[in-house]
Amino acid sequence: MPSEPTAKVVDLPVRGRGAGDSSGRAAASDVIIDIRNLGLTFQTADAPVVALSNINLTIRAGEFVSLIGPSGCGKTTLMRIVADLEQPTEGAVSVNGVSPREARLKRAYGYIFQAAALYPWRNVQRNVELPHEIMGVPKEEREAKAKRYLELVGLKDFEKKFPWQLSGGMQQRVSLARALSFDPQLLLMDEPFGALDEITRDRMNEELLQIWEKTRKTVIFVTHSIDEAVLLSTRIVVMSARPGRIIDVIESTLPPKRTLETREMPAAIELAHRVRQGLKAGHSYD
Amino acid sequence: MNAGLGILSPKGRVLPILTIVAIIVLLWYAFAVLLNYNRVSEQLAGVNPEYSIGDLLRGTWSMERPVLPAPDQIAVDLWNSTAELRVTSKRSLLYHAYITASATLVGFAFGSLLGILLAAGIVHVRTLDRSLMPWIIASQTIPILAIAPMIIVILASVGVTGLVPKAIISMYLCFFPVTIGMVKGLRSPDPQQMDLMRTYNASQWQIFWMLRVPASIPFLFASLKVAVAISLVGAIVGELPTGAEGGLGSRMLAGSYYGQMVQIWSALVLAAILGMAMVYSIAGIEWATLRRTGGRA
Ligand SMILES: Nc1ncnc2c1ncn2[C@@H]1O[C@H](COP(=O)(O)OP(=O)(O)OP(=O)(O)O)[C@@H](O)[C@H]1O
Ligand SMILES: [Mg+2]
């Protein structure tokens, strides 16, 4: 298959526990995100919209948690609350033991939006440099970082291109490089690969698996693809709509080291089946 | 790719433009005959009642003081009052164009700056948005022809004459489109682009310089093109009441005092050329800027 440059193996800071014990139960101090009885009701012009209701979820360091559910069930809203871009109307959330606002002020997370959200007047390199520019990192250092992470997502020779000169998939990878570049321990990814074709999506999934294996970042990942959720996650949260609720939380039984072929393992097929059952149940409620 | 400057490039545009010019020139000669007919026919009839059509045409296109001068009369006058005279001569139109252009550019520079500052204030301070905007709009509903003489007279009474009063009138006219355009431009980043800044805990200052300003650049140039054109109008209007001080406006006024239609038209044509030169200069800067910042247009 003729291919664009794919992911290179680049030195990444290795964090957390070794690959061996990552599936084991972590201590309570490892809790990164703690969501309790969370609810959010939007006050709209006609009627209030209950976007989320009674959400309880605890996420530990190094977990890869996927949120899956029908459109409009509040996945984006939940992520936005964790990121302090939206305020809950009920319940409490803590991120790294502090409020989402304090976590945001400390730049505790990298957010990858559903659309790439690149700034069109900046070239690829300077888009990736943006977070570092805001944080006041010296020019040389941030240039080096941007180069390194662009190489990681397979965009080595595209530094000087502008966003409109890239395909949607490439733009999404720039957005990924931008989020990774300042090395946040928490990644919030909202359907990052939703707009990509299957092949590109597979490649991005592989890259993400590699990155996660190396760095063991904590990831919350929104997706509509059951396969993607099964392949990537250590835990899958199935949600239903109106009001947005969690109806099932599925622990992955897959080994920590995965490739695209892992999807064909019997355990994976079983997981996918369970997710699909959950989604169906969620749909039959309304 | 370079549509921004494409309007300047001759490729494929020369023929349509020349066609339009030819049509205008022909119509112009026809109107010169129509409008100058009465006086020329009177004159000719006085000398020789049997005058020919040729005499009439020649007469209407070469009057000393025509109602509507023929294009070639204007061209000759324009040539004589620019190329044939030293630039420093008071009779040189270039000298007057320079006076008008300097007032225009000073007014334009300060007006644009004022417009940008007002817009920045309005975008960041809610009370400014509420309190300032009605006044800004009201300021533009007052006819400039009523205000201009007042500004000239009031400033003259405190000893300020020359460039400054005209520049103030230009500024008064041209800050408005810049304010309106820049308020829209500085507010143009979409919610997701703003959210991104929020996730990085960027300061208002950083959001302004790294997001709002770059996003507003296309709006800025669109406003600047309007602003420079009306800035020129403002300077010319400012020159009308002063008469003697010089500038294209005073040439137009002097021309209408002495019934010198040719002189008025020369000044008009030169003002139009000046305006176009200014607008196209901004288009050129816009093109260069957009190219550097990855603009597709
Ligand atoms: N700002 C808002 N004001 C009012 N209602 C909103 C707002 N944002 C979201 N909603 C509503 O909240 C609900 C959840 O929206 P959300 O964007 O979180 O869904 P989602 O699960 O991300 O959907 P999708 O899979 O289509 O992206 C929807 O019913 C939506 O209409
Ligand atoms: Mg969404």
Coordinates of C-alpha atoms and ligand atoms in Angstrom, one line a residue:
Chain A
M1 CA 0.0 0.0 0.0
P2 CA 1.5 3.4 -1.0
S3 CA 1.5 5.3 2.2
E4 CA 2.1 8.7 3.7
P5 CA 4.9 8.8 6.2
T6 CA 3.7 6.8 9.2
A7 CA 4.6 7.0 12.9
K8 CA 8.3 6.9 13.7
V9 CA 9.6 5.6 16.9
V10 CA 10.6 8.6 18.8
D11 CA 11.9 8.9 22.3
L12 CA 9.0 9.7 24.6
P13 CA 9.1 10.2 28.3
V14 CA 8.1 6.8 29.8
R15 CA 5.8 7.3 32.8
G16 CA 4.0 5.5 35.5
R17 CA 4.0 1.8 36.1
G18 CA 5.5 -0.8 33.9
A19 CA 3.4 -2.5 31.2
G20 CA 3.1 -5.6 33.4
D21 CA 1.0 -4.3 36.2
S22 CA -1.0 -1.7 34.3
S23 CA -4.1 -3.9 34.4
G24 CA -3.9 -4.4 38.1
R25 CA -6.0 -2.5 40.6
A26 CA -4.4 0.8 41.4
A27 CA -4.3 2.5 44.8
A28 CA -6.9 5.2 45.7
S29 CA -4.2 7.8 45.4
D30 CA -4.0 7.1 41.7
V31 CA -7.4 8.5 41.1
I32 CA -7.1 11.2 38.4
I33 CA -10.8 11.9 37.8
D34 CA -13.6 11.5 40.3
I35 CA -17.1 12.2 39.1
R36 CA -19.9 12.0 41.7
N37 CA -23.7 12.3 41.1
L38 CA -22.9 14.7 38.3
G39 CA -25.8 16.3 36.4
L40 CA -26.1 19.2 33.9
T41 CA -29.3 20.8 32.7
F42 CA -29.0 23.4 30.0
Q43 CA -31.4 26.3 30.3
T44 CA -32.6 26.9 26.8
A45 CA -35.2 29.3 25.5
D46 CA -38.1 26.8 25.3
A47 CA -37.5 23.9 27.7
P48 CA -34.6 22.9 29.9
V49 CA -32.4 20.2 28.4
V50 CA -31.1 17.5 30.7
A51 CA -27.8 16.7 29.1
L52 CA -26.4 14.6 31.9
S53 CA -27.9 13.0 34.9
N54 CA -26.5 11.0 37.9
I55 CA -23.1 10.3 36.4
N56 CA -20.6 8.4 38.6
L57 CA -17.2 7.6 37.3
T58 CA -13.7 7.2 38.7
I59 CA -10.7 7.1 36.4
R60 CA -7.3 6.1 37.6
A61 CA -3.9 7.1 36.3
G62 CA -2.9 5.3 33.1
E63 CA -6.4 4.2 32.2
F64 CA -7.7 4.5 28.7
V65 CA -11.4 5.1 29.1
S66 CA -13.7 5.3 26.1
L67 CA -17.1 6.9 26.1
I68 CA -19.5 5.5 23.6
G69 CA -23.2 6.2 23.1
P70 CA -25.8 7.6 20.8
S71 CA -25.5 11.1 19.4
G72 CA -26.7 13.7 21.9
C73 CA -26.2 11.6 25.0
G74 CA -23.8 14.1 26.5
K75 CA -20.3 12.7 25.8
T76 CA -18.9 16.0 24.7
T77 CA -20.7 17.7 27.6
L78 CA -19.1 15.3 30.1
M79 CA -15.6 16.0 28.6
R80 CA -16.2 19.7 28.6
I81 CA -17.1 19.6 32.3
V82 CA -13.9 17.7 33.1
A83 CA -12.0 20.4 31.1
D84 CA -13.8 23.2 32.9
L85 CA -15.4 24.4 29.6
E86 CA -18.9 23.8 31.0
Q87 CA -20.2 24.0 34.6
P88 CA -22.2 21.2 36.1
T89 CA -25.5 22.0 37.7
E90 CA -25.4 19.1 40.1
G91 CA -22.7 16.9 41.8
A92 CA -19.0 17.3 41.9
V93 CA -16.0 16.6 39.8
S94 CA -12.3 16.5 40.8
V95 CA -9.4 16.3 38.5
N96 CA -6.0 15.4 40.1
G97 CA -7.6 16.0 43.4
V98 CA -8.6 19.6 42.7
S99 CA -11.5 21.3 40.9
P100 CA -11.6 21.2 37.1
R101 CA -10.9 24.9 37.1
E102 CA -7.8 24.6 39.2
A103 CA -6.7 21.7 37.0
R104 CA -7.2 23.9 33.9
L105 CA -5.3 26.7 35.3
K106 CA -2.4 24.3 35.9
R107 CA -2.8 23.1 32.3
A108 CA -3.3 19.5 33.5
Y109 CA -4.8 18.2 30.3
G110 CA -4.6 18.3 26.5
Y111 CA -8.0 18.6 24.8
I112 CA -8.4 17.3 21.2
F113 CA -11.6 18.7 19.7
Q114 CA -13.9 16.9 17.4
A115 CA -12.7 19.2 14.6
A116 CA -9.0 19.8 14.4
A117 CA -9.3 23.4 15.5
L118 CA -6.1 24.5 14.0
Y119 CA -5.5 28.2 13.4
P120 CA -5.5 28.8 9.7
W121 CA -3.0 31.7 9.7
R122 CA -0.3 29.5 11.4
N123 CA 1.6 26.9 9.6
V124 CA 1.7 23.3 10.9
Q125 CA 4.9 23.9 12.9
R126 CA 3.6 27.1 14.5
N127 CA 0.2 25.5 15.3
V128 CA 2.0 22.8 17.3
E129 CA 4.1 25.5 19.0
L130 CA 1.0 27.4 20.2
P131 CA 0.6 25.8 23.7
H132 CA 4.3 26.3 24.3
E133 CA 4.2 29.9 23.1
I134 CA 1.4 30.6 25.6
M135 CA 3.4 28.9 28.3
G136 CA 6.4 31.1 27.5
V137 CA 8.7 28.3 26.5
P138 CA 11.8 29.7 24.7
K139 CA 11.7 29.6 20.9
E140 CA 14.4 27.0 20.3
E141 CA 12.9 24.6 22.8
R142 CA 9.4 24.8 21.4
E143 CA 10.6 24.4 17.9
A144 CA 12.5 21.3 18.8
K145 CA 9.4 19.9 20.6
A146 CA 7.1 20.7 17.7
K147 CA 9.5 19.0 15.3
R148 CA 9.7 15.9 17.5
Y149 CA 5.9 15.5 17.9
L150 CA 5.2 16.1 14.2
E151 CA 7.7 13.4 13.5
L152 CA 5.9 11.2 15.9
V153 CA 2.5 11.6 14.2
G154 CA 4.2 11.0 10.8
L155 CA 4.2 14.6 9.5
K156 CA 7.9 15.1 9.3
D157 CA 8.0 17.1 6.1
F158 CA 4.9 19.1 6.5
E159 CA 6.1 21.7 9.0
K160 CA 5.8 24.7 6.7
K161 CA 2.5 23.7 5.2
F162 CA -0.7 25.6 6.2
P163 CA -3.7 23.7 7.5
W164 CA -5.8 24.0 4.3
Q165 CA -3.0 22.3 2.4
L166 CA -3.5 19.1 4.5
S167 CA -6.1 16.4 4.4
G168 CA -8.6 16.1 7.2
G169 CA -6.6 13.2 8.7
M170 CA -3.4 15.0 8.6
Q171 CA -5.0 18.0 10.3
Q172 CA -6.3 15.8 13.0
R173 CA -2.7 14.4 13.5
V174 CA -1.4 18.0 13.8
S175 CA -4.0 18.5 16.5
L176 CA -2.8 15.3 18.2
A177 CA 0.8 16.5 18.0
R178 CA -0.2 19.9 19.5
A179 CA -2.0 18.2 22.4
L180 CA 0.9 15.8 23.1
S181 CA 3.6 18.4 22.6
F182 CA 3.4 19.9 26.1
D183 CA 3.2 16.4 27.6
P184 CA 0.0 16.6 29.7
Q185 CA -0.7 13.6 31.8
L186 CA -4.4 13.7 30.9
L187 CA -5.7 13.6 27.3
L188 CA -9.3 14.4 26.5
M189 CA -10.1 13.3 23.0
D190 CA -13.5 14.0 21.5
E191 CA -14.1 11.8 18.5
P192 CA -10.6 12.7 17.2
F193 CA -10.8 10.2 14.3
G194 CA -14.5 10.5 13.6
A195 CA -14.0 12.1 10.2
L196 CA -11.3 9.8 8.9
D197 CA -11.6 6.9 6.5
E198 CA -11.1 3.4 7.8
I199 CA -7.5 2.9 6.7
T200 CA -6.3 6.3 8.1
R201 CA -8.3 5.6 11.3
D202 CA -6.6 2.3 11.7
R203 CA -3.2 3.9 11.3
M204 CA -4.1 6.6 13.8
N205 CA -5.3 4.0 16.2
E206 CA -2.0 2.2 15.9
E207 CA -0.1 5.4 16.5
L208 CA -2.2 6.2 19.6
L209 CA -1.7 2.7 21.0
Q210 CA 2.1 3.1 20.6
I211 CA 2.0 6.5 22.3
W212 CA -0.2 5.3 25.1
E213 CA 2.0 2.2 25.6
K214 CA 5.1 4.4 25.9
T215 CA 3.7 7.2 28.0
R216 CA 0.8 5.6 29.9
K217 CA -1.1 8.8 29.9
T218 CA -4.6 8.9 31.2
V219 CA -7.0 9.2 28.3
I220 CA -10.7 9.8 28.0
F221 CA -11.7 9.0 24.4
V222 CA -15.1 9.7 22.8
T223 CA -16.0 7.5 19.9
H224 CA -18.9 6.2 17.9
S225 CA -16.9 3.2 16.7
I226 CA -17.3 0.0 18.8
D227 CA -14.2 -1.5 17.2
E228 CA -12.1 1.5 18.1
A229 CA -13.4 1.5 21.7
V230 CA -12.6 -2.2 22.1
L231 CA -9.2 -1.9 20.5
L232 CA -7.9 1.1 22.5
S233 CA -9.6 1.0 25.9
T234 CA -8.9 -0.5 29.3
R235 CA -12.5 0.4 30.2
I236 CA -15.5 1.2 28.0
V237 CA -18.3 3.4 29.4
V238 CA -21.6 2.9 27.5
M239 CA -24.0 5.8 27.7
S240 CA -27.7 6.3 26.8
A241 CA -29.5 9.5 25.8
R242 CA -32.2 11.7 27.3
P243 CA -31.1 12.2 29.9
G244 CA -27.5 11.2 29.4
R245 CA -26.7 8.4 31.8
I246 CA -24.1 5.6 32.1
I247 CA -25.7 2.3 31.5
D248 CA -22.7 0.0 31.5
V249 CA -19.0 0.1 32.4
I250 CA -17.0 -2.7 30.8
E251 CA -13.5 -3.6 31.9
S252 CA -11.4 -4.7 29.0
T253 CA -10.1 -8.3 29.1
L254 CA -7.6 -7.7 26.3
P255 CA -3.9 -7.9 27.0
P256 CA -2.1 -4.5 27.5
K257 CA 0.0 -4.9 24.4
R258 CA -2.2 -4.6 21.4
T259 CA -2.1 -4.4 17.6
L260 CA -4.8 -3.9 15.0
E261 CA -5.1 -7.7 14.9
T262 CA -6.1 -7.8 18.6
R263 CA -9.6 -6.8 17.3
E264 CA -10.0 -10.3 15.9
M265 CA -9.3 -12.1 19.2
P266 CA -12.3 -13.9 20.6
A267 CA -12.1 -11.8 23.7
A268 CA -12.3 -8.6 21.6
I269 CA -15.3 -10.0 19.7
E270 CA -17.0 -10.8 23.0
L271 CA -16.3 -7.3 24.3
A272 CA -17.7 -5.7 21.1
H273 CA -20.8 -7.8 21.5
R274 CA -21.3 -6.6 25.1
V275 CA -20.9 -3.0 24.0
R276 CA -23.4 -3.4 21.3
Q277 CA -25.9 -5.0 23.7
G278 CA -25.4 -2.0 26.0
L279 CA -26.0 0.5 23.2
K280 CA -29.1 -1.4 22.1
A281 CA -30.5 -1.4 25.6
G282 CA -29.8 2.4 25.8
H283 CA -31.7 2.9 22.6
S284 CA -34.7 0.9 23.6
Y285 CA -35.3 3.2 26.6
D286 CA -36.7 6.0 24.4
Chain B
M1 CA -4.0 31.6 -6.0
N2 CA -3.3 35.3 -6.1
A3 CA -6.8 36.6 -6.6
G4 CA -6.0 39.3 -4.1
L5 CA -3.7 41.1 -6.6
G6 CA -5.3 39.5 -9.6
I7 CA -7.3 42.6 -10.3
L8 CA -3.9 44.3 -11.0
S9 CA -2.6 41.7 -13.3
P10 CA -3.2 42.5 -16.9
K11 CA -3.8 38.9 -18.0
G12 CA -7.2 38.5 -19.5
R13 CA -8.5 41.8 -18.3
V14 CA -7.1 44.3 -20.7
L15 CA -9.7 43.8 -23.4
P16 CA -12.8 44.1 -21.2
I17 CA -11.4 47.2 -19.4
L18 CA -10.5 48.9 -22.7
T19 CA -14.0 48.1 -24.1
I20 CA -15.6 49.8 -21.1
V21 CA -13.2 52.8 -21.4
A22 CA -14.0 53.1 -25.1
I23 CA -17.8 53.1 -24.5
I24 CA -17.4 55.7 -21.7
V25 CA -15.3 58.0 -23.9
L26 CA -17.7 57.8 -26.8
L27 CA -20.7 58.6 -24.6
W28 CA -18.7 61.4 -23.1
Y29 CA -18.1 63.0 -26.5
A30 CA -21.8 62.6 -27.2
F31 CA -22.8 64.3 -24.0
A32 CA -20.3 67.1 -24.6
V33 CA -22.1 67.8 -27.9
L34 CA -25.5 67.8 -26.2
L35 CA -24.6 69.9 -23.2
N36 CA -22.5 72.5 -25.0
Y37 CA -24.8 72.6 -28.0
N38 CA -26.8 75.7 -27.0
R39 CA -24.0 78.1 -26.5
V40 CA -21.9 76.8 -29.4
S41 CA -24.8 77.0 -31.9
E42 CA -25.6 80.6 -30.8
Q43 CA -22.0 81.6 -31.3
L44 CA -21.8 79.9 -34.7
A45 CA -25.1 81.3 -35.9
G46 CA -23.9 84.8 -35.0
V47 CA -20.9 84.4 -37.3
N48 CA -22.2 82.2 -40.1
P49 CA -25.8 80.9 -40.0
E50 CA -24.8 78.2 -42.6
Y51 CA -22.4 76.3 -40.2
S52 CA -21.8 72.7 -40.8
I53 CA -22.1 69.7 -38.5
G54 CA -18.3 69.5 -38.5
D55 CA -18.1 73.1 -37.2
L56 CA -20.6 72.3 -34.5
L57 CA -18.7 69.2 -33.3
R58 CA -15.4 71.0 -33.4
G59 CA -17.0 73.9 -31.5
T60 CA -18.6 71.8 -28.8
W61 CA -15.4 69.8 -28.2
S62 CA -13.0 72.8 -27.9
M63 CA -14.9 75.5 -26.0
E64 CA -12.9 77.8 -23.7
R65 CA -15.5 77.4 -20.9
P66 CA -17.5 74.3 -21.7
V67 CA -20.4 73.0 -19.6
L68 CA -18.9 69.6 -20.2
P69 CA -15.3 69.5 -21.5
A70 CA -14.3 66.8 -23.9
P71 CA -12.0 64.1 -22.6
D72 CA -9.1 65.3 -24.8
Q73 CA -9.4 68.8 -23.3
I74 CA -9.1 67.3 -19.8
A75 CA -6.2 65.1 -20.8
V76 CA -4.4 68.1 -22.3
D77 CA -5.1 70.2 -19.2
L78 CA -4.0 67.4 -16.9
W79 CA -0.8 67.0 -18.9
N80 CA -0.1 70.7 -18.9
S81 CA -0.7 71.1 -15.2
T82 CA 1.4 68.1 -14.2
A83 CA 4.2 67.1 -16.6
E84 CA 4.8 70.6 -17.9
L85 CA 5.3 72.3 -14.6
R86 CA 7.8 72.0 -11.8
V87 CA 6.3 69.9 -8.9
T88 CA 6.9 72.7 -6.5
S89 CA 5.0 75.2 -8.6
K90 CA 1.6 76.4 -7.1
R91 CA 0.1 75.8 -10.4
S92 CA 1.2 72.2 -10.6
L93 CA -1.6 69.7 -9.9
L94 CA 0.9 67.4 -8.4
Y95 CA 1.7 69.9 -5.8
H96 CA -2.0 70.1 -4.9
A97 CA -2.3 66.4 -5.0
Y98 CA 0.6 66.1 -2.6
I99 CA -1.1 68.5 -0.1
T100 CA -4.4 66.5 -0.3
A101 CA -2.6 63.2 -0.1
S102 CA -0.6 64.1 3.0
A103 CA -3.8 65.3 4.9
T104 CA -5.5 62.1 3.7
L105 CA -2.8 59.8 4.9
V106 CA -2.3 61.5 8.3
G107 CA -6.1 61.4 8.9
F108 CA -6.2 57.8 7.7
A109 CA -3.4 56.7 9.9
F110 CA -4.8 58.3 13.0
G111 CA -8.4 57.4 12.1
S112 CA -7.5 53.7 11.6
L113 CA -5.6 53.6 14.9
L114 CA -8.6 55.2 16.7
G115 CA -10.9 52.7 15.0
I116 CA -8.8 49.7 16.0
L117 CA -8.5 51.0 19.6
L118 CA -12.2 51.6 19.9
A119 CA -12.9 48.1 18.5
A120 CA -10.5 46.5 20.9
G121 CA -12.2 48.4 23.8
I122 CA -15.7 47.5 22.6
V123 CA -14.8 43.8 22.3
H124 CA -13.3 43.6 25.8
V125 CA -15.4 45.9 27.9
R126 CA -19.1 45.2 27.9
T127 CA -20.0 48.7 29.1
L128 CA -18.1 50.3 26.3
D129 CA -20.0 48.1 23.8
R130 CA -23.3 49.5 25.3
S131 CA -22.3 53.1 25.8
L132 CA -20.0 53.8 22.9
M133 CA -21.6 52.1 20.0
P134 CA -24.7 54.4 19.7
W135 CA -22.4 57.5 19.7
I136 CA -20.2 56.0 17.1
I137 CA -23.2 55.4 14.9
A138 CA -24.7 58.8 15.6
S139 CA -21.4 60.5 14.7
Q140 CA -21.8 59.2 11.2
T141 CA -25.4 60.3 10.7
I142 CA -24.3 63.9 10.8
P143 CA -23.5 65.1 7.3
I144 CA -19.8 65.8 6.9
L145 CA -20.6 68.9 4.8
A146 CA -22.2 70.5 7.8
I147 CA -19.4 69.6 10.2
A148 CA -16.3 70.3 8.0
P149 CA -16.7 74.1 7.8
M150 CA -17.3 74.2 11.5
I151 CA -14.1 72.3 12.3
I152 CA -12.1 74.4 9.9
V153 CA -13.5 77.7 11.4
I154 CA -13.2 76.7 15.0
L155 CA -9.6 75.4 14.6
A156 CA -8.6 78.4 12.5
S157 CA -9.8 80.7 15.4
V158 CA -7.3 79.0 17.7
G159 CA -4.6 79.3 15.1
V160 CA -4.6 75.7 13.7
T161 CA -4.7 75.7 9.9
G162 CA -3.3 73.7 7.1
L163 CA -3.0 69.9 7.3
V164 CA -4.3 69.3 10.8
P165 CA -8.0 70.4 10.4
K166 CA -8.3 68.4 7.1
A167 CA -6.7 65.4 8.7
I168 CA -9.2 65.6 11.6
I169 CA -12.1 65.6 9.1
S170 CA -10.6 62.6 7.4
M171 CA -10.1 60.9 10.7
Y172 CA -13.7 61.6 11.7
L173 CA -14.9 59.8 8.6
C174 CA -12.5 56.9 8.4
F175 CA -12.4 55.6 12.0
F176 CA -16.0 54.4 11.5
P177 CA -15.6 51.6 9.0
V178 CA -12.5 50.5 10.8
T179 CA -14.3 50.2 14.1
I180 CA -17.2 48.4 12.7
G181 CA -15.0 46.0 10.7
M182 CA -12.6 45.3 13.5
V183 CA -15.4 44.7 16.1
K184 CA -16.6 42.0 13.8
G185 CA -13.1 40.8 13.0
L186 CA -12.0 40.6 16.7
R187 CA -15.2 38.7 17.4
S188 CA -14.8 36.3 14.5
P189 CA -12.9 33.4 16.2
D190 CA -15.3 30.5 16.6
P191 CA -16.2 29.0 20.0
Q192 CA -13.8 26.1 19.5
Q193 CA -10.9 28.4 18.7
M194 CA -11.7 30.3 21.9
D195 CA -12.1 27.1 23.9
L196 CA -8.6 26.0 22.8
M197 CA -7.1 29.1 24.3
R198 CA -9.1 28.5 27.5
T199 CA -7.6 24.9 27.8
Y200 CA -4.2 26.5 27.7
N201 CA -5.2 29.0 30.4
A202 CA -4.2 31.8 28.0
S203 CA -4.5 35.4 29.3
Q204 CA -6.8 37.9 27.7
W205 CA -3.7 39.6 26.3
Q206 CA -2.5 36.4 24.7
I207 CA -6.0 35.6 23.3
F208 CA -6.0 39.1 21.8
W209 CA -2.7 38.8 20.1
M210 CA -2.6 35.2 19.2
L211 CA -6.2 34.6 18.2
R212 CA -8.4 37.8 17.9
V213 CA -5.9 39.9 16.0
P214 CA -4.8 37.3 13.4
A215 CA -8.5 36.3 12.9
S216 CA -9.4 39.9 12.3
I217 CA -6.8 40.6 9.6
P218 CA -9.1 40.0 6.6
F219 CA -11.8 42.3 8.1
L220 CA -9.1 44.9 8.8
F221 CA -8.0 45.1 5.2
A222 CA -11.6 45.3 3.9
S223 CA -12.2 48.2 6.3
L224 CA -9.0 49.9 5.5
K225 CA -9.8 50.0 1.8
V226 CA -13.1 51.8 2.5
A227 CA -11.4 54.0 5.1
V228 CA -8.7 55.3 2.8
A229 CA -11.2 56.1 0.1
I230 CA -13.5 58.2 2.4
S231 CA -10.4 59.7 4.1
L232 CA -9.6 61.2 0.7
V233 CA -13.2 62.5 0.4
G234 CA -12.8 64.0 3.9
A235 CA -9.6 65.8 3.0
I236 CA -11.1 67.2 -0.2
V237 CA -14.2 68.4 1.6
G238 CA -12.0 69.9 4.2
E239 CA -10.2 71.9 1.5
L240 CA -13.4 73.3 0.0
P241 CA -14.0 76.1 2.6
T242 CA -10.3 77.1 2.8
G243 CA -10.1 77.9 -0.9
A244 CA -6.7 79.5 -1.1
E245 CA -4.6 77.1 0.9
G246 CA -4.1 74.6 -1.9
G247 CA -5.0 71.0 -2.4
L248 CA -7.2 69.3 -5.0
G249 CA -10.4 70.5 -3.2
S250 CA -9.3 74.1 -3.4
R251 CA -8.6 73.7 -7.1
M252 CA -12.1 72.4 -7.6
L253 CA -13.5 75.3 -5.7
A254 CA -11.4 77.9 -7.6
G255 CA -12.5 76.2 -10.8
S256 CA -16.2 76.6 -10.0
Y257 CA -15.7 80.3 -9.0
Y258 CA -14.2 81.1 -12.4
G259 CA -16.3 78.7 -14.4
Q260 CA -13.2 76.7 -15.3
M261 CA -14.9 73.3 -15.8
V262 CA -11.7 71.8 -17.4
Q263 CA -9.8 72.6 -14.2
I264 CA -12.4 71.0 -12.0
W265 CA -12.4 67.9 -14.1
S266 CA -8.6 67.7 -14.1
A267 CA -8.6 67.9 -10.3
L268 CA -11.4 65.3 -10.2
V269 CA -9.5 62.9 -12.4
L270 CA -6.4 63.3 -10.4
A271 CA -8.3 62.7 -7.1
A272 CA -9.7 59.5 -8.6
I273 CA -6.3 58.3 -9.6
L274 CA -5.0 59.2 -6.2
G275 CA -7.8 57.3 -4.5
M276 CA -7.2 54.2 -6.7
A277 CA -3.5 54.3 -6.0
M278 CA -4.2 54.3 -2.2
V279 CA -6.8 51.5 -2.4
Y280 CA -4.6 49.4 -4.6
S281 CA -1.6 50.0 -2.3
I282 CA -3.6 48.5 0.6
A283 CA -4.7 45.6 -1.6
G284 CA -1.0 45.0 -2.3
I285 CA -0.1 45.0 1.4
E286 CA -3.1 42.7 2.0
W287 CA -1.9 40.3 -0.6
A288 CA 1.6 40.2 0.8
T289 CA 0.3 39.7 4.4
L290 CA -2.2 37.0 3.5
R291 CA 0.5 35.1 1.6
R292 CA 2.8 35.2 4.5
T293 CA 0.0 33.9 6.8
G294 CA -1.1 31.1 4.6
G295 CA -4.1 32.8 3.0
R296 CA -5.6 30.9 0.1
A297 CA -6.9 34.1 -1.5
Ligands
LIG1 N1 -24.7 24.9 24.9 C1 -25.8 24.1 24.9 N2 -27.1 24.6 25.1 C2 -28.1 23.8 25.2 N3 -28.1 22.5 24.9 C3 -26.9 21.9 24.7 C4 -25.7 22.7 24.7 N4 -24.7 21.8 24.4 C5 -25.2 20.6 24.3 N5 -26.6 20.6 24.5 C6 -27.5 19.5 24.5 O1 -27.0 18.5 25.3 C7 -27.1 17.2 24.8 C8 -25.8 16.5 24.8 O2 -24.9 17.2 23.9 P1 -23.5 16.6 23.6 O3 -22.8 17.6 22.6 O4 -22.7 16.4 24.8 O5 -23.7 15.2 22.9 P2 -22.7 14.2 22.3 O6 -22.9 12.9 23.1 O7 -21.3 14.7 22.3 O8 -23.2 13.9 20.8 P3 -22.4 13.6 19.5 O9 -22.1 12.2 19.5 O10 -23.4 13.9 18.4 O11 -21.2 14.5 19.5 C9 -27.7 17.4 23.5 O12 -29.1 17.1 23.6 C10 -27.6 18.8 23.1 O13 -28.7 19.3 22.4
MG2 MG -19.9 15.3 20.7

